[in-house]
Short mmCIF file of C-alpha atoms and ligand atoms in Angstrom, two decimals:
data_model
loop_
_atom_site.label_atom_id
_atom_site.label_comp_id
_atom_site.label_asym_id
_atom_site.label_seq_id
_atom_site.Cartn_x
_atom_site.Cartn_y
_atom_site.Cartn_z
CA SER A 191 -0.05 0.03 -0.09
CA PRO A 192 1.05 3.66 -0.51
CA SER A 193 1.34 4.25 3.17
CA ARG A 194 3.73 1.57 3.94
CA SER A 195 6.97 2.88 5.29
CA SER A 196 10.33 1.21 5.17
CA VAL A 197 10.81 1.58 9.02
CA ILE A 198 8.49 2.97 11.84
CA ILE A 199 10.15 4.29 15.11
CA ILE A 200 8.00 3.97 18.25
CA GLY A 201 8.92 6.83 20.74
CA ALA A 202 10.93 10.20 20.18
CA GLY A 203 13.02 10.19 23.21
CA VAL A 204 16.74 10.31 22.63
CA SER A 205 17.33 6.83 21.34
CA GLY A 206 14.35 6.86 18.75
CA ILE A 207 15.72 10.19 17.60
CA SER A 208 19.42 9.16 17.24
CA ALA A 209 18.04 5.91 15.54
CA ALA A 210 15.63 7.89 12.91
CA LYS A 211 18.91 10.24 12.44
CA VAL A 212 20.88 7.24 11.43
CA LEU A 213 18.52 5.55 8.86
CA ALA A 214 18.03 9.22 7.26
CA GLU A 215 21.78 9.75 7.03
CA ASN A 216 21.96 6.57 4.97
CA GLY A 217 19.16 7.33 2.58
CA VAL A 218 16.53 5.78 4.37
CA GLU A 219 14.00 8.76 3.96
CA ASP A 220 10.49 6.93 4.21
CA ILE A 221 10.27 6.45 8.02
CA LEU A 222 7.49 7.54 10.25
CA ILE A 223 7.70 8.38 14.09
CA LEU A 224 5.03 7.58 16.31
CA GLU A 225 5.30 9.45 19.88
CA ALA A 226 2.38 9.01 22.45
CA SER A 227 2.99 11.98 24.13
CA ASP A 228 2.36 15.61 22.76
CA ARG A 229 6.26 16.29 22.49
CA ILE A 230 9.72 14.96 21.52
CA GLY A 231 12.11 14.12 24.23
CA GLY A 232 10.55 11.54 26.53
CA ARG A 233 12.52 11.20 29.77
CA ILE A 234 14.61 14.48 28.79
CA ARG A 235 11.94 17.06 29.85
CA LYS A 236 12.35 20.52 31.00
CA GLU A 237 9.49 22.36 32.54
CA ASN A 238 9.13 26.12 33.45
CA PHE A 239 8.85 26.31 37.38
CA ALA A 240 8.64 29.74 38.71
CA GLY A 241 10.23 31.19 36.02
CA VAL A 242 13.35 28.81 35.66
CA SER A 243 13.64 25.84 33.26
CA VAL A 244 13.93 23.01 35.56
CA GLU A 245 14.91 19.33 34.12
CA LEU A 246 12.04 16.99 35.36
CA GLY A 247 14.02 13.69 34.03
CA ALA A 248 17.74 13.76 33.05
CA GLY A 249 19.53 16.50 34.67
CA TRP A 250 23.12 16.02 34.35
CA ILE A 251 25.73 15.09 31.74
CA ALA A 252 27.55 12.23 33.24
CA GLY A 253 30.78 10.95 32.58
CA VAL A 254 33.09 13.90 31.28
CA GLY A 255 36.87 14.32 31.46
CA GLY A 256 38.17 10.73 30.88
CA LYS A 257 40.11 9.20 28.30
CA GLU A 258 37.12 8.93 25.75
CA SER A 259 34.70 11.72 25.05
CA ASN A 260 31.14 11.21 26.17
CA PRO A 261 29.22 11.57 22.92
CA VAL A 262 26.39 13.55 24.46
CA TRP A 263 28.90 15.90 26.07
CA GLU A 264 30.32 16.67 22.28
CA LEU A 265 26.82 17.34 21.12
CA ALA A 266 25.85 19.92 24.40
CA ASN A 267 29.28 21.79 23.20
CA GLU A 268 28.47 21.72 19.64
CA SER A 269 25.21 23.41 20.16
CA GLY A 270 26.63 25.79 22.71
CA LEU A 271 24.30 23.95 25.70
CA ARG A 272 24.69 26.01 29.02
CA THR A 273 25.94 23.74 31.86
CA CYS A 274 27.70 23.94 35.49
CA PHE A 275 30.16 21.64 36.96
CA SER A 276 28.01 19.75 39.75
CA ASP A 277 30.01 17.39 42.57
CA TYR A 278 27.74 15.33 45.14
CA SER A 279 30.84 13.44 46.20
CA ASN A 280 30.54 16.64 49.00
CA ALA A 281 27.09 15.66 49.97
CA ARG A 282 28.41 13.40 52.78
CA TYR A 283 30.02 16.29 54.80
CA ASN A 284 26.81 18.03 54.53
CA ILE A 285 24.96 15.47 56.86
CA TYR A 286 22.07 17.19 58.97
CA ASP A 287 21.84 15.78 62.45
CA ARG A 288 18.13 15.69 63.64
CA ARG A 289 18.85 14.89 67.31
CA SER A 290 16.86 17.13 69.35
CA ASP A 291 20.01 17.52 71.99
CA VAL A 292 21.90 19.36 69.37
CA ASN A 293 22.07 23.02 70.44
CA LEU A 294 20.21 25.05 67.56
CA SER A 295 22.51 28.34 68.25
CA SER A 296 22.62 28.90 64.59
CA TYR A 297 20.06 28.20 62.17
CA TYR A 298 21.92 29.12 59.32
CA SER A 299 24.65 26.69 59.34
CA GLY A 300 22.42 24.13 60.76
CA LYS A 301 23.36 21.32 62.78
CA ILE A 302 25.95 19.27 60.62
CA PHE A 303 27.53 16.07 61.56
CA PRO A 304 31.31 16.50 62.40
CA SER A 305 32.93 15.73 59.00
CA GLY A 306 35.31 13.15 60.80
CA LEU A 307 32.21 11.20 62.08
CA ALA A 308 30.47 11.44 58.54
CA ALA A 309 33.63 10.29 56.87
CA ASP A 310 33.97 7.22 59.22
CA SER A 311 30.41 6.40 58.55
CA TYR A 312 30.79 6.69 54.86
CA LYS A 313 33.95 4.59 54.68
CA LYS A 314 32.23 1.84 56.81
CA ALA A 315 28.99 1.61 54.59
CA VAL A 316 31.53 1.46 51.26
CA ASP A 317 33.46 -1.50 52.85
CA SER A 318 30.18 -3.24 53.73
CA ALA A 319 28.76 -2.41 50.48
CA ILE A 320 31.84 -3.96 48.77
CA ARG A 321 31.82 -6.96 51.06
CA GLN A 322 28.02 -7.38 50.26
CA LEU A 323 28.66 -7.60 46.35
CA ARG A 324 31.59 -10.09 46.83
CA ILE A 325 29.24 -12.39 48.61
CA GLN A 326 26.63 -12.09 45.74
CA GLU A 327 29.31 -12.91 43.23
CA ALA A 328 30.61 -15.92 45.07
CA GLU A 329 27.23 -17.11 45.43
CA PHE A 330 26.48 -16.69 42.01
CA ARG A 331 29.48 -18.66 41.08
CA GLY A 332 28.12 -21.49 43.56
CA SER A 333 31.70 -20.74 45.85
CA ASP A 334 31.07 -20.23 49.56
CA VAL A 335 34.66 -18.60 49.91
CA PHE A 336 33.04 -15.69 51.49
CA LYS A 337 30.82 -17.33 53.81
CA ALA A 338 33.34 -16.81 56.48
CA THR A 339 34.07 -13.46 56.42
CA GLU A 340 32.48 -10.91 58.31
CA PRO A 341 28.57 -10.21 56.99
CA PRO A 342 27.79 -6.51 55.96
CA SER A 343 26.60 -4.75 58.70
CA THR A 344 22.94 -3.54 58.53
CA PRO A 345 22.66 0.18 58.74
CA GLU A 346 20.60 1.18 61.67
CA THR A 347 21.05 4.79 62.85
CA PRO A 348 19.62 7.75 61.10
CA ILE A 349 23.20 8.80 59.70
CA GLU A 350 23.88 4.92 58.87
CA LEU A 351 20.74 4.85 56.83
CA ALA A 352 21.34 8.21 55.14
CA ILE A 353 24.80 7.10 54.00
CA ASP A 354 23.39 3.57 52.81
CA PHE A 355 20.95 5.82 50.84
CA ILE A 356 23.21 8.10 49.01
CA LEU A 357 25.99 5.19 48.38
CA HIS A 358 23.28 2.81 46.66
CA ASP A 359 21.08 5.54 44.99
CA PHE A 360 23.75 7.90 43.97
CA GLU A 361 27.59 7.00 44.49
CA MET A 362 27.69 2.95 43.46
CA ALA A 363 30.57 3.97 41.55
CA GLU A 364 32.28 3.96 45.14
CA VAL A 365 31.51 0.47 45.43
CA GLU A 366 31.73 -1.06 41.93
CA PRO A 367 33.40 0.41 38.50
CA ILE A 368 30.55 1.95 36.47
CA SER A 369 31.20 2.15 32.61
CA THR A 370 30.20 5.74 32.37
CA TYR A 371 32.73 6.86 34.72
CA VAL A 372 35.46 4.64 33.56
CA ASP A 373 35.33 5.50 30.01
CA PHE A 374 34.30 8.93 29.80
CA GLY A 375 35.51 10.22 33.20
CA GLU A 376 34.50 11.15 36.72
CA ARG A 377 33.10 14.72 36.32
CA GLU A 378 29.25 15.24 36.02
CA PHE A 379 27.85 18.74 34.77
CA LEU A 380 24.34 19.58 35.31
CA VAL A 381 22.59 21.21 32.51
CA ALA A 382 21.62 24.87 33.07
CA ASP A 383 20.08 26.15 29.95
CA GLU A 384 16.80 27.94 29.64
CA ARG A 385 16.22 25.68 26.39
CA GLY A 386 16.54 22.74 28.38
CA TYR A 387 18.42 19.45 27.95
CA GLU A 388 15.80 18.56 25.29
CA HIS A 389 17.63 21.27 22.91
CA LEU A 390 20.06 18.70 22.24
CA LEU A 391 17.20 16.55 20.80
CA TYR A 392 15.82 19.27 18.60
CA LYS A 393 19.25 20.00 17.18
CA MET A 394 19.54 16.51 16.31
CA ALA A 395 16.22 16.27 14.67
CA GLN A 396 16.73 19.55 12.77
CA ASP A 397 19.21 17.73 10.54
CA PHE A 398 16.57 15.42 9.20
CA LEU A 399 13.14 16.67 9.93
CA PHE A 400 11.61 19.61 8.30
CA THR A 401 11.62 22.41 10.84
CA SER A 402 10.39 25.93 10.95
CA GLY A 403 10.30 28.67 13.71
CA GLY A 404 12.03 26.46 15.95
CA LYS A 405 9.13 23.85 15.38
CA ILE A 406 9.40 20.37 14.00
CA LEU A 407 6.48 20.35 11.03
CA ASP A 408 7.57 17.27 9.14
CA THR A 409 4.64 14.95 8.76
CA ARG A 410 7.12 11.96 9.25
CA LEU A 411 6.74 12.71 13.04
CA GLN A 412 3.40 11.97 14.60
CA LEU A 413 2.58 13.26 18.11
CA ASN A 414 -0.25 11.88 20.46
CA LYS A 415 -0.04 8.48 18.68
CA VAL A 416 -0.10 5.89 21.36
CA VAL A 417 0.96 2.79 19.89
CA ARG A 418 -1.29 -0.33 21.38
CA GLU A 419 -0.70 -3.17 18.72
CA LEU A 420 2.26 -4.71 16.85
CA ARG A 421 1.01 -7.49 14.36
CA HIS A 422 4.37 -8.97 12.63
CA SER A 423 5.13 -11.36 10.15
CA ARG A 424 7.95 -12.28 8.14
CA ASN A 425 6.81 -9.88 5.56
CA GLY A 426 6.48 -6.93 7.55
CA VAL A 427 4.62 -5.14 10.70
CA THR A 428 1.33 -3.59 10.93
CA VAL A 429 1.04 -1.11 13.82
CA ILE A 430 -2.18 0.01 15.46
CA THR A 431 -2.53 3.31 17.62
CA GLU A 432 -5.25 3.86 20.13
CA ASP A 433 -6.92 6.30 17.92
CA GLY A 434 -7.67 3.43 15.71
CA SER A 435 -4.98 4.49 13.12
CA VAL A 436 -3.19 1.65 11.02
CA TYR A 437 0.41 1.87 9.62
CA ASP A 438 2.40 -0.88 7.47
CA ALA A 439 6.36 -1.13 7.59
CA ASN A 440 8.88 -3.26 6.89
CA TYR A 441 10.35 -2.90 9.94
CA VAL A 442 9.94 -1.35 13.36
CA ILE A 443 12.26 0.24 15.80
CA LEU A 444 10.40 0.16 19.52
CA SER A 445 12.25 2.53 21.62
CA VAL A 446 9.60 2.59 24.81
CA SER A 447 11.05 2.03 28.31
CA ILE A 448 11.46 -1.25 30.02
CA GLY A 449 8.72 -0.06 32.36
CA VAL A 450 6.22 0.13 29.22
CA LEU A 451 7.30 -3.06 27.95
CA GLN A 452 6.67 -4.65 31.23
CA SER A 453 3.23 -3.17 31.24
CA ASP A 454 0.42 -4.28 28.85
CA LEU A 455 0.22 -1.03 27.05
CA ILE A 456 1.64 -2.72 23.80
CA SER A 457 0.41 -6.21 22.71
CA PHE A 458 2.24 -8.36 20.16
CA SER A 459 0.74 -10.54 17.58
CA PRO A 460 1.94 -13.23 17.65
CA PRO A 461 3.11 -12.86 21.26
CA LEU A 462 6.83 -12.14 21.93
CA PRO A 463 8.81 -15.12 22.62
CA ARG A 464 9.39 -16.73 26.03
CA TRP A 465 12.93 -15.59 26.13
CA LYS A 466 12.15 -12.26 25.36
CA THR A 467 9.57 -11.65 27.80
CA GLU A 468 11.64 -13.05 30.48
CA ALA A 469 14.49 -11.06 29.73
CA ILE A 470 12.25 -7.87 29.90
CA GLN A 471 11.08 -9.15 33.38
CA GLN A 472 14.72 -9.45 34.86
CA CYS A 473 15.35 -5.78 34.61
CA ASP A 474 14.27 -3.56 37.33
CA VAL A 475 13.06 -0.18 36.85
CA ILE A 476 14.29 2.58 39.52
CA VAL A 477 11.83 5.17 40.29
CA TYR A 478 13.74 8.75 40.48
CA THR A 479 11.57 11.59 41.47
CA LYS A 480 13.28 15.37 41.67
CA ILE A 481 10.93 17.59 43.75
CA PHE A 482 11.04 21.39 43.06
CA LEU A 483 10.47 23.89 45.97
CA LYS A 484 10.56 27.66 45.49
CA PHE A 485 11.34 29.88 48.59
CA PRO A 486 10.85 33.78 48.61
CA TYR A 487 14.66 33.74 49.78
CA LYS A 488 17.42 31.47 50.69
CA PHE A 489 18.06 30.27 53.96
CA TRP A 490 20.41 27.37 53.11
CA PRO A 491 24.14 27.55 53.26
CA CYS A 492 25.71 28.51 49.48
CA GLY A 493 29.45 28.16 48.27
CA PRO A 494 31.66 25.62 47.46
CA GLY A 495 31.04 22.15 48.69
CA LYS A 496 27.47 23.11 49.60
CA GLU A 497 25.31 22.57 46.65
CA PHE A 498 24.33 19.13 48.17
CA PHE A 499 23.06 18.36 51.62
CA ILE A 500 21.43 15.14 53.01
CA TYR A 501 18.54 14.98 55.88
CA ALA A 502 19.51 12.03 58.36
CA HIS A 503 16.08 10.22 59.41
CA GLU A 504 15.20 6.96 60.81
CA ARG A 505 13.37 6.09 57.47
CA ARG A 506 15.82 5.28 54.95
CA GLY A 507 15.21 7.31 51.72
CA TYR A 508 13.04 10.11 53.58
CA TYR A 509 13.46 13.07 52.07
CA THR A 510 17.33 12.23 52.04
CA PHE A 511 19.09 14.10 49.30
CA TRP A 512 18.68 17.78 48.83
CA GLN A 513 20.36 19.98 46.05
CA HIS A 514 20.20 23.93 45.86
CA MET A 515 20.02 25.59 42.35
CA GLU A 516 22.03 28.62 42.87
CA ASN A 517 24.86 27.40 40.87
CA ALA A 518 22.42 26.85 37.89
CA TYR A 519 20.35 29.62 38.40
CA PRO A 520 21.78 32.21 41.07
CA GLY A 521 18.91 33.77 43.08
CA SER A 522 16.29 31.42 41.78
CA ASN A 523 15.64 30.44 45.49
CA ILE A 524 14.84 26.87 44.26
CA LEU A 525 15.80 23.60 46.00
CA VAL A 526 15.59 19.91 45.03
CA VAL A 527 14.80 16.99 46.95
CA THR A 528 15.35 13.41 45.61
CA LEU A 529 13.07 10.21 46.39
CA THR A 530 13.37 7.17 44.74
CA ASN A 531 11.54 3.87 44.57
CA GLY A 532 9.10 3.39 47.45
CA GLU A 533 9.21 6.66 48.59
CA SER A 534 8.68 8.01 44.92
CA LYS A 535 5.27 5.92 44.41
CA ARG A 536 4.38 7.17 48.06
CA VAL A 537 4.52 10.62 47.09
CA GLU A 538 3.15 9.92 43.47
CA ALA A 539 0.01 8.82 45.36
CA GLN A 540 -0.44 11.75 47.47
CA SER A 541 -1.40 15.16 46.93
CA ASP A 542 1.20 17.97 46.37
CA GLU A 543 0.03 19.73 49.24
CA ASP A 544 0.56 16.86 51.54
CA THR A 545 4.17 16.16 49.97
CA LEU A 546 4.93 20.22 50.65
CA LYS A 547 3.98 19.52 53.90
CA GLU A 548 6.30 16.60 54.57
CA ALA A 549 9.36 18.54 52.85
CA MET A 550 8.53 21.68 54.92
CA GLU A 551 8.60 19.53 58.20
CA VAL A 552 12.15 17.94 57.18
CA LEU A 553 13.39 21.52 56.33
CA ARG A 554 12.35 23.06 59.68
CA ASP A 555 14.05 20.17 61.26
CA MET A 556 17.39 20.74 59.53
CA PHE A 557 17.10 24.93 59.43
CA GLY A 558 14.71 25.60 62.36
CA PRO A 559 10.91 26.92 62.94
CA ASN A 560 11.80 30.34 61.55
CA ILE A 561 12.16 29.57 57.65
CA PRO A 562 9.95 30.64 55.19
CA GLY A 563 7.24 28.46 53.60
CA ALA A 564 7.73 27.61 49.93
CA THR A 565 5.47 29.33 47.71
CA ASN A 566 5.68 26.93 44.73
CA ILE A 567 6.11 22.86 44.52
CA LEU A 568 6.43 20.50 41.59
CA VAL A 569 6.29 16.88 41.96
CA PRO A 570 6.94 14.72 38.42
CA ARG A 571 5.14 11.49 38.20
CA TRP A 572 7.23 9.09 36.07
CA TYR A 573 6.00 6.18 37.70
CA ASN A 574 2.63 6.85 37.18
CA ASN A 575 3.14 7.82 33.62
CA ARG A 576 1.74 5.15 31.32
CA PHE A 577 4.33 6.24 28.73
CA GLN A 578 7.08 5.65 31.26
CA ARG A 579 6.45 3.34 34.19
CA GLY A 580 9.39 4.47 36.20
CA SER A 581 12.86 6.45 35.40
CA TYR A 582 15.35 4.05 34.13
CA SER A 583 16.80 0.59 33.73
CA ASN A 584 18.62 -0.90 36.61
CA TYR A 585 20.30 -4.43 35.72
CA PRO A 586 20.87 -6.73 38.89
CA LEU A 587 24.54 -6.33 39.71
CA ILE A 588 24.94 -9.89 38.39
CA THR A 589 23.69 -9.98 34.79
CA THR A 590 24.94 -12.27 32.52
CA ASP A 591 25.71 -11.36 28.69
CA GLN A 592 22.73 -13.30 27.61
CA ASP A 593 20.28 -11.29 29.55
CA PHE A 594 21.63 -8.51 27.63
CA HIS A 595 21.57 -10.04 24.37
CA ASP A 596 18.19 -11.05 24.67
CA ILE A 597 16.69 -7.68 25.76
CA LYS A 598 18.34 -6.03 22.61
CA ALA A 599 17.91 -8.88 20.08
CA PRO A 600 15.30 -8.34 17.52
CA VAL A 601 12.01 -10.53 17.04
CA GLY A 602 11.44 -11.05 13.37
CA ARG A 603 10.93 -7.38 11.84
CA ILE A 604 10.61 -5.61 15.45
CA PHE A 605 13.89 -4.04 16.52
CA PHE A 606 14.55 -2.90 20.15
CA THR A 607 16.19 0.18 21.37
CA GLY A 608 16.69 2.43 24.26
CA GLU A 609 18.64 3.15 27.30
CA HIS A 610 17.66 -0.18 28.68
CA THR A 611 19.42 -1.96 25.26
CA SER A 612 22.87 -0.39 26.21
CA GLU A 613 24.95 -2.66 27.70
CA ARG A 614 27.65 -0.40 28.98
CA PHE A 615 25.39 2.57 29.89
CA SER A 616 22.07 1.86 30.49
CA GLY A 617 20.16 4.45 32.50
CA TYR A 618 21.94 7.38 30.90
CA VAL A 619 21.08 9.61 28.38
CA HIS A 620 24.34 8.86 26.44
CA GLY A 621 23.26 5.14 26.76
CA GLY A 622 20.01 5.81 24.93
CA TYR A 623 21.88 7.90 22.16
CA LEU A 624 24.15 5.30 21.41
CA ALA A 625 21.77 2.48 21.54
CA GLY A 626 19.55 4.43 19.11
CA ILE A 627 22.61 4.58 16.82
CA ASP A 628 23.52 1.00 17.23
CA THR A 629 19.96 -0.08 16.27
CA GLY A 630 19.66 2.33 12.94
CA LYS A 631 22.85 0.89 11.87
CA ALA A 632 21.48 -2.61 12.50
CA ILE A 633 18.42 -1.80 10.36
CA VAL A 634 20.45 -0.37 7.72
CA GLU A 635 22.40 -3.55 7.63
CA GLU A 636 19.27 -5.62 7.43
CA MET A 637 17.78 -3.83 4.41
CA GLY A 638 20.93 -4.31 2.63
CA LYS A 639 20.58 -8.12 3.18
CA ASP A 640 17.06 -8.07 2.13
CA ARG A 641 18.00 -6.28 -0.94
CA GLU A 642 20.70 -8.90 -1.83
CA ARG A 643 18.06 -11.68 -1.13
CA LYS A 644 15.78 -10.13 -3.55
CA SER A 645 18.11 -9.78 -5.93
CA GLU A 646 19.67 -13.27 -5.76
CA ASN A 647 16.00 -14.65 -6.01
CA GLN A 648 15.48 -12.49 -9.26
CA THR A 649 18.69 -13.67 -10.72
CA PHE A 650 17.81 -17.55 -10.15
CA LEU A 651 14.10 -17.52 -10.80
P1 FAD B 730 12.38 7.43 26.31
O1 FAD B 730 12.89 9.02 26.67
O2 FAD B 730 11.48 7.15 27.37
O3 FAD B 730 11.95 7.78 25.04
C1 FAD B 730 10.75 6.87 24.72
C2 FAD B 730 9.63 7.39 24.20
O4 FAD B 730 8.38 6.63 23.68
C3 FAD B 730 8.99 8.47 25.17
O5 FAD B 730 9.07 9.53 24.41
C4 FAD B 730 7.32 7.81 25.19
O6 FAD B 730 6.49 8.64 25.36
C5 FAD B 730 7.25 7.07 24.17
N1 FAD B 730 6.26 6.02 24.17
C6 FAD B 730 6.01 5.16 25.23
N2 FAD B 730 4.95 4.30 25.00
C7 FAD B 730 4.48 4.56 23.92
C8 FAD B 730 3.57 4.10 22.91
N3 FAD B 730 2.96 3.02 23.28
N4 FAD B 730 3.46 4.54 21.51
C9 FAD B 730 4.39 5.41 21.17
N5 FAD B 730 5.24 6.28 22.02
C10 FAD B 730 5.19 5.92 23.40
N6 FAD B 730 20.47 10.33 32.46
C11 FAD B 730 21.42 10.76 32.26
O7 FAD B 730 22.52 10.73 31.57
N7 FAD B 730 21.72 11.87 33.36
C12 FAD B 730 20.95 12.06 34.66
O8 FAD B 730 20.94 12.95 35.19
C13 FAD B 730 19.62 11.50 34.30
N8 FAD B 730 18.69 11.64 35.29
C14 FAD B 730 17.56 11.05 35.17
C15 FAD B 730 16.47 11.47 35.88
C16 FAD B 730 15.08 11.23 35.79
C17 FAD B 730 13.91 11.62 36.81
C18 FAD B 730 14.73 10.23 35.00
C19 FAD B 730 13.42 9.98 34.52
C20 FAD B 730 15.95 9.73 34.04
C21 FAD B 730 17.28 10.11 34.28
N9 FAD B 730 18.18 9.92 33.40
C22 FAD B 730 19.18 10.67 33.37
C23 FAD B 730 17.94 8.85 32.25
C24 FAD B 730 17.50 9.01 30.83
O9 FAD B 730 16.87 10.52 30.85
C25 FAD B 730 17.08 8.16 30.04
O10 FAD B 730 17.98 7.18 30.13
C26 FAD B 730 17.00 8.50 28.63
O11 FAD B 730 16.50 9.58 28.35
C27 FAD B 730 16.11 7.34 27.95
O12 FAD B 730 15.71 7.83 26.53
P2 FAD B 730 15.31 6.78 25.59
O13 FAD B 730 15.24 6.85 24.30
O14 FAD B 730 15.82 5.18 25.92
O15 FAD B 730 13.61 6.54 26.38
#
């Protein structure tokens, strides 16, 4: 039929856009991008909050300054994206103690744990996490070498719980090498640009889609198209969207998140094979929530080493990790608190008013009763978004090559891409970007083979 495309790309996040760009560069022009939401970018998303561009999704370019160059850092430099250096390794020295016996003589500096005490607890937590990992690895190999060693300690006090939380949710690189930092370097830069992180995606899209006045007007990008069904055979794929539209293609690139693949949003006929669905279920999804709070003036310390601070509470992960935005946007008077997993889901399910109350109580505990109330709050809901179902993939520490292979492997004419298909950089923007390039190339190669097969058939028939 005339509406048949060579390739349909489902999802216009960084991986979908980079895959489409590779196709276009290789002369595959009859593509169609179907995006469920009303915008491109996916988990790269800025929003205006009290006059400032804040990033609800990806905020950092992670992995800069190493032996290899991070491709996303290159894109950022080419397009003049404004960034600022950001170092959360200082956070451990800014842990607020909530013991009521501590003298509250100075609200401004709060009641920070002595740095020696914090450093000791930190070292203990790292050692314990490394031991835990070694035990897991030994168990996986069926060896009991580590059984005799001292078991990892369980965090109990508020400071131990706080450190355990930042170690596992933010600084895992201290425990095991993470490819992003090994390959690209240990520095991280916070995107601080009014145009948002997503500006990089518009720049990429401009190279192959028709744009005018800063808007993408190309009909090969269709927004608000929620894909619900993929019917596939050896001859092609039929894509059916929620509004009843039907599209045909020779190939499909599916870039939706692992959370969406685990949900029942998209059905496949015939169903995906077992090895595929099992690999999809293997992968965990992290929920990571940045809550933004705007104040009439700032009451927290600024200056070197103060960008991040920690709240120690008897409940692990309870409003633990705080950041001020003065480096990115001086005078913005915005604080960001990050919640993960269970706490994220809890807060997503309650009203923003309740969340504001909780956050203010925590801040008063750290800075005293006289601080001003927040005037605005923004709570992203990545978990309840049916086009996301979480923030990013998290492979169990021990994942086999086969698991990775199966997550990524095509099923017939359906190719899989996205952050979660990047073996080295899953969970990151550059992971999504590189995965898209990989998948784009794989399709180009496959189309070449298709052509060869056809011309051979013609010769021999
Ligand atoms: P996505 O961006 O999710 O793109 C998939 C697209 O598919 C989406 O646009 C979605 O709307 C669409 N879609 C879903 N279902 C359908 C359907 N049925 N039909 C059609 N379209 C559909 N990375 C970093 O490098 N640094 C960070 O600091 C960082 N922080 C993060 C913080 C948060 C809160 C989150 C959520 C993520 C963060 N990440 C970070 C991870 C990074 O954002 C992702 O790895 C990356 O953006 C994923 O890109 P993707 O193309 O794989 O997926």
